[in-house]
PDB file of C-alpha atoms in Angstrom:
ATOM      1  CA  MET P  13      19.463  -8.217  -8.889  1.00  0.00           C
ATOM      2  CA  ARG P  14      19.155 -11.293  -6.681  1.00  0.00           C
ATOM      3  CA  PRO P  15      16.328 -13.766  -7.363  1.00  0.00           C
ATOM      4  CA  PHE P  16      13.626 -13.972  -4.722  1.00  0.00           C
ATOM      5  CA  PRO P  17      13.557 -17.183  -2.671  1.00  0.00           C
ATOM      6  CA  ALA P  18      11.249 -19.876  -4.012  1.00  0.00           C
ATOM      7  CA  LEU P  19       9.227 -19.840  -0.818  1.00  0.00           C
ATOM      8  CA  MET P  20       7.949 -16.363  -1.675  1.00  0.00           C
ATOM      9  CA  VAL P  21       5.717 -18.103  -4.210  1.00  0.00           C
ATOM     10  CA  VAL P  22       3.699 -19.360  -1.271  1.00  0.00           C
ATOM     11  CA  ALA P  23       4.545 -16.657   1.267  1.00  0.00           C
ATOM     12  CA  LEU P  24       2.753 -13.833  -0.512  1.00  0.00           C
ATOM     13  CA  PRO P  25      -0.647 -15.352  -1.253  1.00  0.00           C
ATOM     14  CA  VAL P  26      -0.981 -16.680   2.293  1.00  0.00           C
ATOM     15  CA  LEU P  27      -1.040 -13.118   3.617  1.00  0.00           C
ATOM     16  CA  ALA P  28      -4.518 -12.628   2.257  1.00  0.00           C
ATOM     17  CA  ALA P  29      -5.699 -15.507   4.392  1.00  0.00           C
ATOM     18  CA  LEU P  30      -3.769 -14.212   7.403  1.00  0.00           C
ATOM     19  CA  ALA P  31      -5.493 -10.834   7.195  1.00  0.00           C
ATOM     20  CA  TYR P  32      -8.869 -12.504   7.564  1.00  0.00           C
ATOM     21  CA  VAL P  33      -7.633 -14.778  10.368  1.00  0.00           C
ATOM     22  CA  CYS P  34      -6.045 -12.060  12.469  1.00  0.00           C
ATOM     23  CA  TRP P  35      -8.332  -9.069  11.991  1.00  0.00           C
ATOM     24  CA  PRO P  36     -12.088  -8.988  12.628  1.00  0.00           C
ATOM     25  CA  ALA P  37     -14.088  -9.079   9.398  1.00  0.00           C
ATOM     26  CA  PRO P  38     -16.432  -6.151   8.688  1.00  0.00           C
ATOM     27  CA  GLU P  39     -20.124  -6.775   9.016  1.00  0.00           C
ATOM     28  CA  VAL P  40     -21.637  -6.821   5.541  1.00  0.00           C
ATOM     29  CA  ALA P  41     -24.830  -7.947   3.896  1.00  0.00           C
ATOM     30  CA  PRO P  42     -25.262 -11.665   3.154  1.00  0.00           C
ATOM     31  CA  ALA P  43     -23.055 -12.443   0.182  1.00  0.00           C
ATOM     32  CA  VAL P  44     -24.180 -14.262  -2.933  1.00  0.00           C
ATOM     33  CA  LEU P  45     -21.235 -16.621  -2.581  1.00  0.00           C
ATOM     34  CA  THR P  46     -19.611 -18.202   0.443  1.00  0.00           C
ATOM     35  CA  PRO P  47     -16.858 -20.830   0.425  1.00  0.00           C
ATOM     36  CA  ALA P  48     -18.318 -24.323   0.433  1.00  0.00           C
ATOM     37  CA  SER P  49     -15.321 -25.993   2.017  1.00  0.00           C
ATOM     38  CA  THR P  50     -12.125 -25.044   3.812  1.00  0.00           C
ATOM     39  CA  GLY P  51     -10.409 -28.340   3.084  1.00  0.00           C
ATOM     40  CA  ASN P  52      -7.898 -26.805   0.658  1.00  0.00           C
ATOM     41  CA  SER P  53      -8.172 -23.147   1.644  1.00  0.00           C
ATOM     42  CA  LEU P  54      -5.054 -21.067   2.178  1.00  0.00           C
ATOM     43  CA  SER P  55      -5.577 -21.010   5.937  1.00  0.00           C
ATOM     44  CA  SER P  56      -5.888 -24.791   6.227  1.00  0.00           C
ATOM     45  CA  TYR P  57      -3.042 -25.429   3.773  1.00  0.00           C
ATOM     46  CA  PHE P  58      -0.669 -23.450   5.963  1.00  0.00           C
ATOM     47  CA  ASN P  59      -2.175 -24.885   9.178  1.00  0.00           C
ATOM     48  CA  LEU P  60      -3.253 -21.527  10.505  1.00  0.00           C
ATOM     49  CA  ASP P  61      -5.647 -21.244  13.409  1.00  0.00           C
ATOM     50  CA  ALA P  62      -8.584 -20.221  11.257  1.00  0.00           C
ATOM     51  CA  SER P  63     -12.271 -20.563  12.015  1.00  0.00           C
ATOM     52  CA  PRO P  64     -14.342 -22.697   9.625  1.00  0.00           C
ATOM     53  CA  ALA P  65     -15.954 -20.775   6.779  1.00  0.00           C
ATOM     54  CA  PRO P  66     -19.751 -20.610   6.674  1.00  0.00           C
ATOM     55  CA  ALA P  67     -21.679 -23.147   4.643  1.00  0.00           C
ATOM     56  CA  PRO P  68     -22.976 -22.296   1.157  1.00  0.00           C
ATOM     57  CA  ALA P  69     -25.892 -19.912   0.999  1.00  0.00           C
ATOM     58  CA  SER P  70     -27.076 -20.678  -2.516  1.00  0.00           C
ATOM     59  CA  ALA P  71     -30.632 -21.129  -1.291  1.00  0.00           C
ATOM     60  CA  GLN P  72     -30.630 -17.522  -0.072  1.00  0.00           C
ATOM     61  CA  ALA P  73     -28.896 -16.104  -3.150  1.00  0.00           C
ATOM     62  CA  SER P  74     -32.063 -15.685  -5.191  1.00  0.00           C
ATOM     63  CA  ALA P  75     -33.611 -13.668  -2.368  1.00  0.00           C
ATOM     64  CA  ALA P  76     -30.558 -11.445  -1.871  1.00  0.00           C
ATOM     65  CA  PRO P  77     -30.862  -7.733  -2.697  1.00  0.00           C
ATOM     66  CA  GLY P  78     -29.749  -6.677  -6.175  1.00  0.00           C
ATOM     67  CA  LEU P  79     -26.426  -5.037  -6.886  1.00  0.00           C
ATOM     68  CA  GLU P  80     -27.786  -1.473  -6.890  1.00  0.00           C
ATOM     69  CA  GLN P  81     -29.600  -2.054  -3.611  1.00  0.00           C
ATOM     70  CA  GLN P  82     -26.530  -3.516  -1.927  1.00  0.00           C
ATOM     71  CA  LEU P  83     -24.314  -0.685  -3.132  1.00  0.00           C
ATOM     72  CA  ALA P  84     -26.807   1.938  -1.984  1.00  0.00           C
ATOM     73  CA  ARG P  85     -27.009   0.431   1.480  1.00  0.00           C
ATOM     74  CA  LEU P  86     -23.232   0.126   1.808  1.00  0.00           C
ATOM     75  CA  ALA P  87     -22.650   3.673   0.562  1.00  0.00           C
ATOM     76  CA  ALA P  88     -25.276   5.130   2.895  1.00  0.00           C
ATOM     77  CA  SER P  89     -23.527   3.886   6.032  1.00  0.00           C
ATOM     78  CA  GLY P  90     -20.404   5.990   5.473  1.00  0.00           C
ATOM     79  CA  SER P  91     -18.367   3.171   7.012  1.00  0.00           C
ATOM     80  CA  PRO P  92     -14.877   2.440   5.587  1.00  0.00           C
ATOM     81  CA  ASP P  93     -15.583  -1.275   6.067  1.00  0.00           C
ATOM     82  CA  ASP P  94     -18.771  -0.978   4.034  1.00  0.00           C
ATOM     83  CA  ALA P  95     -16.912   1.022   1.385  1.00  0.00           C
ATOM     84  CA  TYR P  96     -14.434  -1.859   1.078  1.00  0.00           C
ATOM     85  CA  ALA P  97     -17.297  -4.345   0.866  1.00  0.00           C
ATOM     86  CA  ALA P  98     -18.766  -2.264  -1.974  1.00  0.00           C
ATOM     87  CA  TYR P  99     -15.415  -2.193  -3.779  1.00  0.00           C
ATOM     88  CA  ASN P 100     -15.079  -5.963  -3.519  1.00  0.00           C
ATOM     89  CA  LEU P 101     -18.670  -6.488  -4.647  1.00  0.00           C
ATOM     90  CA  LEU P 102     -17.993  -4.472  -7.797  1.00  0.00           C
ATOM     91  CA  ASP P 103     -14.558  -5.954  -8.370  1.00  0.00           C
ATOM     92  CA  ASP P 104     -16.015  -9.459  -8.191  1.00  0.00           C
ATOM     93  CA  CYS P 105     -18.602  -8.517 -10.790  1.00  0.00           C
ATOM     94  CA  ILE P 106     -15.945  -7.123 -13.132  1.00  0.00           C
ATOM     95  CA  VAL P 107     -13.829 -10.279 -12.774  1.00  0.00           C
ATOM     96  CA  PHE P 108     -16.841 -12.553 -13.192  1.00  0.00           C
ATOM     97  CA  GLN P 109     -18.006 -10.797 -16.354  1.00  0.00           C
ATOM     98  CA  LYS P 110     -14.527 -11.242 -17.853  1.00  0.00           C
ATOM     99  CA  GLU P 111     -13.868 -14.829 -16.789  1.00  0.00           C
ATOM    100  CA  GLY P 112     -17.210 -16.389 -15.946  1.00  0.00           C
ATOM    101  CA  ARG P 113     -15.912 -17.376 -12.521  1.00  0.00           C
ATOM    102  CA  LEU P 114     -14.157 -15.957  -9.456  1.00  0.00           C
ATOM    103  CA  PRO P 115     -10.609 -17.416  -9.496  1.00  0.00           C
ATOM    104  CA  ALA P 116      -9.669 -16.027  -6.056  1.00  0.00           C
ATOM    105  CA  LEU P 117     -12.667 -17.688  -4.441  1.00  0.00           C
ATOM    106  CA  GLU P 118     -11.944 -20.979  -6.187  1.00  0.00           C
ATOM    107  CA  PHE P 119      -8.266 -20.885  -5.216  1.00  0.00           C
ATOM    108  CA  ASP P 120      -9.011 -20.046  -1.594  1.00  0.00           C
ATOM    109  CA  ARG P 121     -11.427 -22.916  -1.075  1.00  0.00           C
ATOM    110  CA  GLY P 122      -9.817 -25.384  -3.485  1.00  0.00           C
ATOM    111  CA  SER P 123     -12.875 -26.079  -5.611  1.00  0.00           C
ATOM    112  CA  GLU P 124     -14.626 -24.598  -8.624  1.00  0.00           C
ATOM    113  CA  MET P 125     -17.792 -22.555  -8.396  1.00  0.00           C
ATOM    114  CA  THR P 126     -20.947 -24.598  -8.746  1.00  0.00           C
ATOM    115  CA  ALA P 127     -23.460 -23.996 -11.517  1.00  0.00           C
ATOM    116  CA  ASP P 128     -25.865 -22.480  -8.973  1.00  0.00           C
ATOM    117  CA  GLU P 129     -23.179 -20.113  -7.700  1.00  0.00           C
ATOM    118  CA  LYS P 130     -22.285 -19.001 -11.207  1.00  0.00           C
ATOM    119  CA  SER P 131     -25.943 -18.441 -11.997  1.00  0.00           C
ATOM    120  CA  ALA P 132     -26.425 -16.374  -8.851  1.00  0.00           C
ATOM    121  CA  GLN P 133     -23.311 -14.302  -9.564  1.00  0.00           C
ATOM    122  CA  GLN P 134     -24.381 -13.756 -13.160  1.00  0.00           C
ATOM    123  CA  HIS P 135     -27.793 -12.588 -11.984  1.00  0.00           C
ATOM    124  CA  LEU P 136     -26.248 -10.214  -9.446  1.00  0.00           C
ATOM    125  CA  CYS P 137     -23.837  -8.664 -11.954  1.00  0.00           C
ATOM    126  CA  ALA P 138     -26.128  -8.552 -14.994  1.00  0.00           C
ATOM    127  CA  ASP P 139     -26.955  -4.865 -14.559  1.00  0.00           C
ATOM    128  CA  LEU P 140     -23.424  -3.664 -13.750  1.00  0.00           C
ATOM    129  CA  THR P 141     -22.954  -0.193 -15.254  1.00  0.00           C
ATOM    130  CA  GLU P 142     -19.908   1.833 -16.282  1.00  0.00           C
ATOM    131  CA  ARG P 143     -20.793   4.335 -13.565  1.00  0.00           C
ATOM    132  CA  GLN P 144     -20.605   1.577 -10.965  1.00  0.00           C
ATOM    133  CA  LYS P 145     -17.290   0.315 -12.351  1.00  0.00           C
ATOM    134  CA  GLY P 146     -15.806   3.769 -11.911  1.00  0.00           C
ATOM    135  CA  ALA P 147     -17.300   4.152  -8.440  1.00  0.00           C
ATOM    136  CA  ARG P 148     -15.431   1.104  -7.195  1.00  0.00           C
ATOM    137  CA  LEU P 149     -12.207   3.144  -7.031  1.00  0.00           C
ATOM    138  CA  ASP P 150     -13.949   5.802  -4.955  1.00  0.00           C
ATOM    139  CA  PHE P 151     -15.103   3.112  -2.548  1.00  0.00           C
ATOM    140  CA  LEU P 152     -11.560   1.715  -2.384  1.00  0.00           C
ATOM    141  CA  ALA P 153     -10.076   5.161  -1.681  1.00  0.00           C
ATOM    142  CA  LEU P 154     -12.488   5.635   1.228  1.00  0.00           C
ATOM    143  CA  ALA P 155     -11.634   2.202   2.624  1.00  0.00           C
ATOM    144  CA  ALA P 156      -7.882   2.776   2.359  1.00  0.00           C
ATOM    145  CA  LYS P 157      -8.168   6.223   3.944  1.00  0.00           C
ATOM    146  CA  GLY P 158     -10.189   4.643   6.751  1.00  0.00           C
ATOM    147  CA  GLY P 159      -7.506   2.036   7.463  1.00  0.00           C
ATOM    148  CA  VAL P 160      -9.456  -1.084   6.479  1.00  0.00           C
ATOM    149  CA  ALA P 161      -7.144  -4.118   6.448  1.00  0.00           C
ATOM    150  CA  GLY P 162      -6.117  -4.981   2.898  1.00  0.00           C
ATOM    151  CA  ALA P 163      -7.514  -1.830   1.312  1.00  0.00           C
ATOM    152  CA  SER P 164      -4.205   0.035   1.131  1.00  0.00           C
ATOM    153  CA  THR P 165      -2.612  -2.897  -0.678  1.00  0.00           C
ATOM    154  CA  ARG P 166      -5.456  -3.041  -3.207  1.00  0.00           C
ATOM    155  CA  PHE P 167      -5.166   0.747  -3.673  1.00  0.00           C
ATOM    156  CA  PHE P 168      -1.445   0.335  -4.370  1.00  0.00           C
ATOM    157  CA  TYR P 169      -1.929  -2.414  -6.944  1.00  0.00           C
ATOM    158  CA  GLU P 170      -4.829  -0.700  -8.720  1.00  0.00           C
ATOM    159  CA  GLY P 171      -2.447   2.105  -9.708  1.00  0.00           C
ATOM    160  CA  PRO P 172      -3.254   5.785 -10.265  1.00  0.00           C
ATOM    161  CA  PHE P 173      -6.993   6.063 -10.957  1.00  0.00           C
ATOM    162  CA  GLY P 174      -7.062   2.342 -11.771  1.00  0.00           C
ATOM    163  CA  ASP P 175      -4.366   2.637 -14.462  1.00  0.00           C
ATOM    164  CA  ARG P 176      -0.965   1.226 -13.517  1.00  0.00           C
ATOM    165  CA  SER P 177       0.395   2.100 -16.964  1.00  0.00           C
ATOM    166  CA  ALA P 178       0.310   5.752 -15.854  1.00  0.00           C
ATOM    167  CA  LEU P 179       3.286   4.997 -13.614  1.00  0.00           C
ATOM    168  CA  ARG P 180       5.346   4.393 -16.749  1.00  0.00           C
ATOM    169  CA  SER P 181       3.705   6.708 -19.264  1.00  0.00           C
ATOM    170  CA  ARG P 182       3.278   9.746 -16.985  1.00  0.00           C
ATOM    171  CA  PRO P 183       5.778   9.357 -14.128  1.00  0.00           C
ATOM    172  CA  ASP P 184       6.159  13.132 -13.636  1.00  0.00           C
ATOM    173  CA  ASP P 185       2.468  13.988 -13.824  1.00  0.00           C
ATOM    174  CA  PRO P 186       1.571  15.871 -10.581  1.00  0.00           C
ATOM    175  CA  LEU P 187      -1.528  13.720 -10.188  1.00  0.00           C
ATOM    176  CA  VAL P 188       0.502  10.522 -10.495  1.00  0.00           C
ATOM    177  CA  LEU P 189       3.095  11.850  -8.047  1.00  0.00           C
ATOM    178  CA  ALA P 190       0.328  12.725  -5.589  1.00  0.00           C
ATOM    179  CA  TRP P 191      -1.124   9.227  -5.967  1.00  0.00           C
ATOM    180  CA  LYS P 192       2.298   7.673  -5.233  1.00  0.00           C
ATOM    181  CA  GLN P 193       2.658   9.762  -2.094  1.00  0.00           C
ATOM    182  CA  GLN P 194      -0.811   8.791  -0.924  1.00  0.00           C
ATOM    183  CA  ALA P 195      -0.357   5.091  -1.717  1.00  0.00           C
ATOM    184  CA  VAL P 196       2.949   4.847   0.174  1.00  0.00           C
ATOM    185  CA  ALA P 197       1.666   6.890   3.130  1.00  0.00           C
ATOM    186  CA  GLN P 198      -1.372   4.637   3.504  1.00  0.00           C
ATOM    187  CA  LEU P 199       0.690   1.457   3.285  1.00  0.00           C
ATOM    188  CA  THR P 200       3.239   2.791   5.779  1.00  0.00           C
ATOM    189  CA  ALA P 201       0.584   3.754   8.318  1.00  0.00           C
ATOM    190  CA  GLN P 202      -0.996   0.304   8.058  1.00  0.00           C
ATOM    191  CA  ALA P 203       2.359  -1.524   8.127  1.00  0.00           C
ATOM    192  CA  GLU P 204       3.349   0.291  11.317  1.00  0.00           C
ATOM    193  CA  GLN P 205       0.114  -1.017  12.823  1.00  0.00           C
ATOM    194  CA  ALA P 206       1.112  -4.558  11.773  1.00  0.00           C
ATOM    195  CA  GLU P 207      -1.420  -5.043   8.983  1.00  0.00           C
ATOM    196  CA  LEU P 208       0.107  -7.999   7.182  1.00  0.00           C
ATOM    197  CA  SER P 209      -0.709  -7.284   3.543  1.00  0.00           C
ATOM    198  CA  SER P 210       0.746  -3.760   3.885  1.00  0.00           C
ATOM    199  CA  LEU P 211       3.881  -5.132   5.557  1.00  0.00           C
ATOM    200  CA  SER P 212       4.399  -7.624   2.748  1.00  0.00           C
ATOM    201  CA  THR P 213       3.672  -5.103   0.008  1.00  0.00           C
ATOM    202  CA  LEU P 214       6.177  -2.576   1.337  1.00  0.00           C
ATOM    203  CA  MET P 215       8.804  -5.229   2.042  1.00  0.00           C
ATOM    204  CA  MET P 216       8.658  -6.381  -1.571  1.00  0.00           C
ATOM    205  CA  ALA P 217       8.461  -2.828  -2.943  1.00  0.00           C
ATOM    206  CA  TYR P 218      11.615  -1.687  -1.104  1.00  0.00           C
ATOM    207  CA  LEU P 219      13.709  -4.642  -2.287  1.00  0.00           C
ATOM    208  CA  ALA P 220      14.524  -2.894  -5.581  1.00  0.00           C
ATOM    209  CA  ASP P 221      13.905   0.318  -7.489  1.00  0.00           C
ATOM    210  CA  GLY P 222      10.367   0.264  -8.799  1.00  0.00           C
ATOM    211  CA  GLU P 223       7.681   2.431 -10.321  1.00  0.00           C
ATOM    212  CA  VAL P 224       6.497   3.756  -6.957  1.00  0.00           C
ATOM    213  CA  VAL P 225       9.480   3.665  -4.550  1.00  0.00           C
ATOM    214  CA  ARG P 226      13.258   3.414  -4.742  1.00  0.00           C
ATOM    215  CA  LYS P 227      15.173   0.553  -3.170  1.00  0.00           C
ATOM    216  CA  ASP P 228      15.567   0.867   0.596  1.00  0.00           C
ATOM    217  CA  ALA P 229      17.206  -2.265   2.016  1.00  0.00           C
ATOM    218  CA  PRO P 230      17.018  -1.159   5.684  1.00  0.00           C
ATOM    219  CA  LEU P 231      13.264  -0.581   5.418  1.00  0.00           C
ATOM    220  CA  ALA P 232      12.764  -3.823   3.504  1.00  0.00           C
ATOM    221  CA  TYR P 233      14.650  -5.785   6.159  1.00  0.00           C
ATOM    222  CA  GLY P 234      12.761  -4.138   9.005  1.00  0.00           C
ATOM    223  CA  TYR P 235       9.442  -5.147   7.465  1.00  0.00           C
ATOM    224  CA  LEU P 236      10.828  -8.621   6.729  1.00  0.00           C
ATOM    225  CA  LEU P 237      11.799  -9.074  10.375  1.00  0.00           C
ATOM    226  CA  ALA P 238       8.353  -7.918  11.488  1.00  0.00           C
ATOM    227  CA  LEU P 239       6.744 -10.498   9.180  1.00  0.00           C
ATOM    228  CA  ARG P 240       9.056 -13.183  10.584  1.00  0.00           C
ATOM    229  CA  MET P 241       8.131 -12.336  14.169  1.00  0.00           C
ATOM    230  CA  VAL P 242       4.416 -12.310  13.416  1.00  0.00           C
ATOM    231  CA  HIS P 243       4.657 -15.617  11.556  1.00  0.00           C
ATOM    232  CA  ASP P 244       6.568 -17.142  14.481  1.00  0.00           C
ATOM    233  CA  ASP P 245       3.502 -16.295  16.568  1.00  0.00           C
ATOM    234  CA  ILE P 246       0.774 -17.522  14.244  1.00  0.00           C
ATOM    235  CA  LEU P 247       2.209 -20.485  12.340  1.00  0.00           C
ATOM    236  CA  THR P 248       1.686 -23.856  13.981  1.00  0.00           C
ATOM    237  CA  PRO P 249       4.676 -25.982  15.038  1.00  0.00           C
ATOM    238  CA  GLY P 250       6.381 -27.678  12.110  1.00  0.00           C
ATOM    239  CA  THR P 251       5.264 -25.063   9.568  1.00  0.00           C
ATOM    240  CA  VAL P 252       8.155 -23.378   7.764  1.00  0.00           C
ATOM    241  CA  ASN P 253       8.466 -19.647   8.365  1.00  0.00           C
ATOM    242  CA  PRO P 254       9.278 -18.248   4.898  1.00  0.00           C
ATOM    243  CA  TYR P 255      10.872 -15.091   6.330  1.00  0.00           C
ATOM    244  CA  GLN P 256      13.781 -16.602   8.248  1.00  0.00           C
ATOM    245  CA  ASP P 257      17.365 -15.543   7.512  1.00  0.00           C
ATOM    246  CA  SER P 258      18.262 -18.876   5.939  1.00  0.00           C
ATOM    247  CA  TYR P 259      16.341 -17.554   2.910  1.00  0.00           C
ATOM    248  CA  TRP P 260      16.948 -13.834   3.350  1.00  0.00           C
ATOM    249  CA  HIS P 261      20.533 -13.610   4.646  1.00  0.00           C
ATOM    250  CA  TRP P 262      21.556 -11.802   1.460  1.00  0.00           C
ATOM    251  CA  LEU P 263      19.287  -8.885   2.414  1.00  0.00           C
ATOM    252  CA  ARG P 264      20.606  -8.761   5.977  1.00  0.00           C
ATOM    253  CA  ASP P 265      24.179  -8.842   4.681  1.00  0.00           C
ATOM    254  CA  GLU P 266      23.601  -5.618   2.717  1.00  0.00           C
ATOM    255  CA  LEU P 267      23.161  -3.718   5.992  1.00  0.00           C
ATOM    256  CA  SER P 268      25.619  -2.336   8.495  1.00  0.00           C
ATOM    257  CA  PRO P 269      25.389  -3.518  12.125  1.00  0.00           C
ATOM    258  CA  GLU P 270      23.730  -0.203  12.989  1.00  0.00           C
ATOM    259  CA  GLN P 271      21.139  -0.624  10.247  1.00  0.00           C
ATOM    260  CA  GLN P 272      20.442  -4.194  11.359  1.00  0.00           C
ATOM    261  CA  ALA P 273      19.909  -3.023  14.933  1.00  0.00           C
ATOM    262  CA  ALA P 274      17.519  -0.297  13.775  1.00  0.00           C
ATOM    263  CA  ALA P 275      15.597  -2.846  11.693  1.00  0.00           C
ATOM    264  CA  VAL P 276      15.269  -5.154  14.716  1.00  0.00           C
ATOM    265  CA  SER P 277      13.972  -2.277  16.835  1.00  0.00           C
ATOM    266  CA  ARG P 278      11.400  -1.325  14.195  1.00  0.00           C
ATOM    267  CA  ALA P 279      10.299  -4.933  13.771  1.00  0.00           C
ATOM    268  CA  ASN P 280       9.925  -5.461  17.520  1.00  0.00           C
ATOM    269  CA  ALA P 281       7.620  -2.450  17.748  1.00  0.00           C
ATOM    270  CA  ILE P 282       5.472  -3.659  14.844  1.00  0.00           C
ATOM    271  CA  ALA P 283       5.284  -7.211  16.201  1.00  0.00           C
ATOM    272  CA  ALA P 284       4.231  -5.854  19.599  1.00  0.00           C
ATOM    273  CA  ARG P 285       1.379  -3.968  17.940  1.00  0.00           C
ATOM    274  CA  PHE P 286       0.311  -7.139  16.147  1.00  0.00           C
ATOM    275  CA  ARG P 287       0.171  -9.042  19.441  1.00  0.00           C
ATOM    276  CA  GLN P 288      -1.811  -6.212  20.971  1.00  0.00           C
ATOM    277  CA  HIS P 289      -4.330  -6.201  18.094  1.00  0.00           C
ATOM    278  CA  ALA P 290      -4.598  -9.984  18.121  1.00  0.00           C
ATOM    279  CA  GLY P 291      -4.847 -10.264  21.895  1.00  0.00           C
ATOM    280  CA  ARG P 292      -1.712 -12.394  22.096  1.00  0.00           C
ATOM    281  CA  PRO P 293       0.758 -12.303  25.011  1.00  0.00           C
ATOM    282  CA  ALA P 294       4.026 -10.454  24.476  1.00  0.00           C
ATOM    283  CA  HIS P 295       7.194 -12.506  24.179  1.00  0.00           C
ATOM    284  CA  GLY P 296      10.022 -12.256  26.612  1.00  0.00           C
TER     285      GLY P 296
END
């Protein structure tokens, strides 16, 4: 098996930032935490055309609704976006109770949580129940089914019923097989609509035999080309595109000329949908 290029170390995490830059964010209740600075965020590090993040809202945190109230309001709307907001609210609480901080938030903005932020998060998550922890997967399933950007990728990485070990311990279980089918179908539908995290997830999944899908080099290369085309559009001049053939020629070389042509056709269609979603002019 060939080693992945070193640039994938930075190529994968940036996709989370790209999803927020290129797709409208759902309208949710005021959060307890908001990034204090974008100076070292993923979007600024890669020179993406991102809007500045809002200023801290620690003064409003103490007046924010409690966890149960926020979840009830989000659940009542029936909106897939609100379901994803509820999942993330619960997931943040689970992470915070384990680690005493939110590493993803700190990494994105390039600074540690303040004492006030930690206090507010601790207050919000103090009454987290086992019932709520289990409900987070139901919220995620609704969000993924509703096509919320990023939700299908989170569904994939959570594993069957939140237990990725089931992929190894019970690979032939009908419930696990049904979960695999659902996870791949959701990712594929989103990837074809140019949702970046789904494109990246499937590209990496199809590079080799794995616990969910078998290797499919033509599919992997098609998604790779789509990512390259999208990055050519959104990366600023002078920024290295991590999906160019100088790093991935070994994958291209596994394909016949006919397979390469089919991959280009697939990628062109996906990139065109991205430009349509993002309101960007078509190339050519």
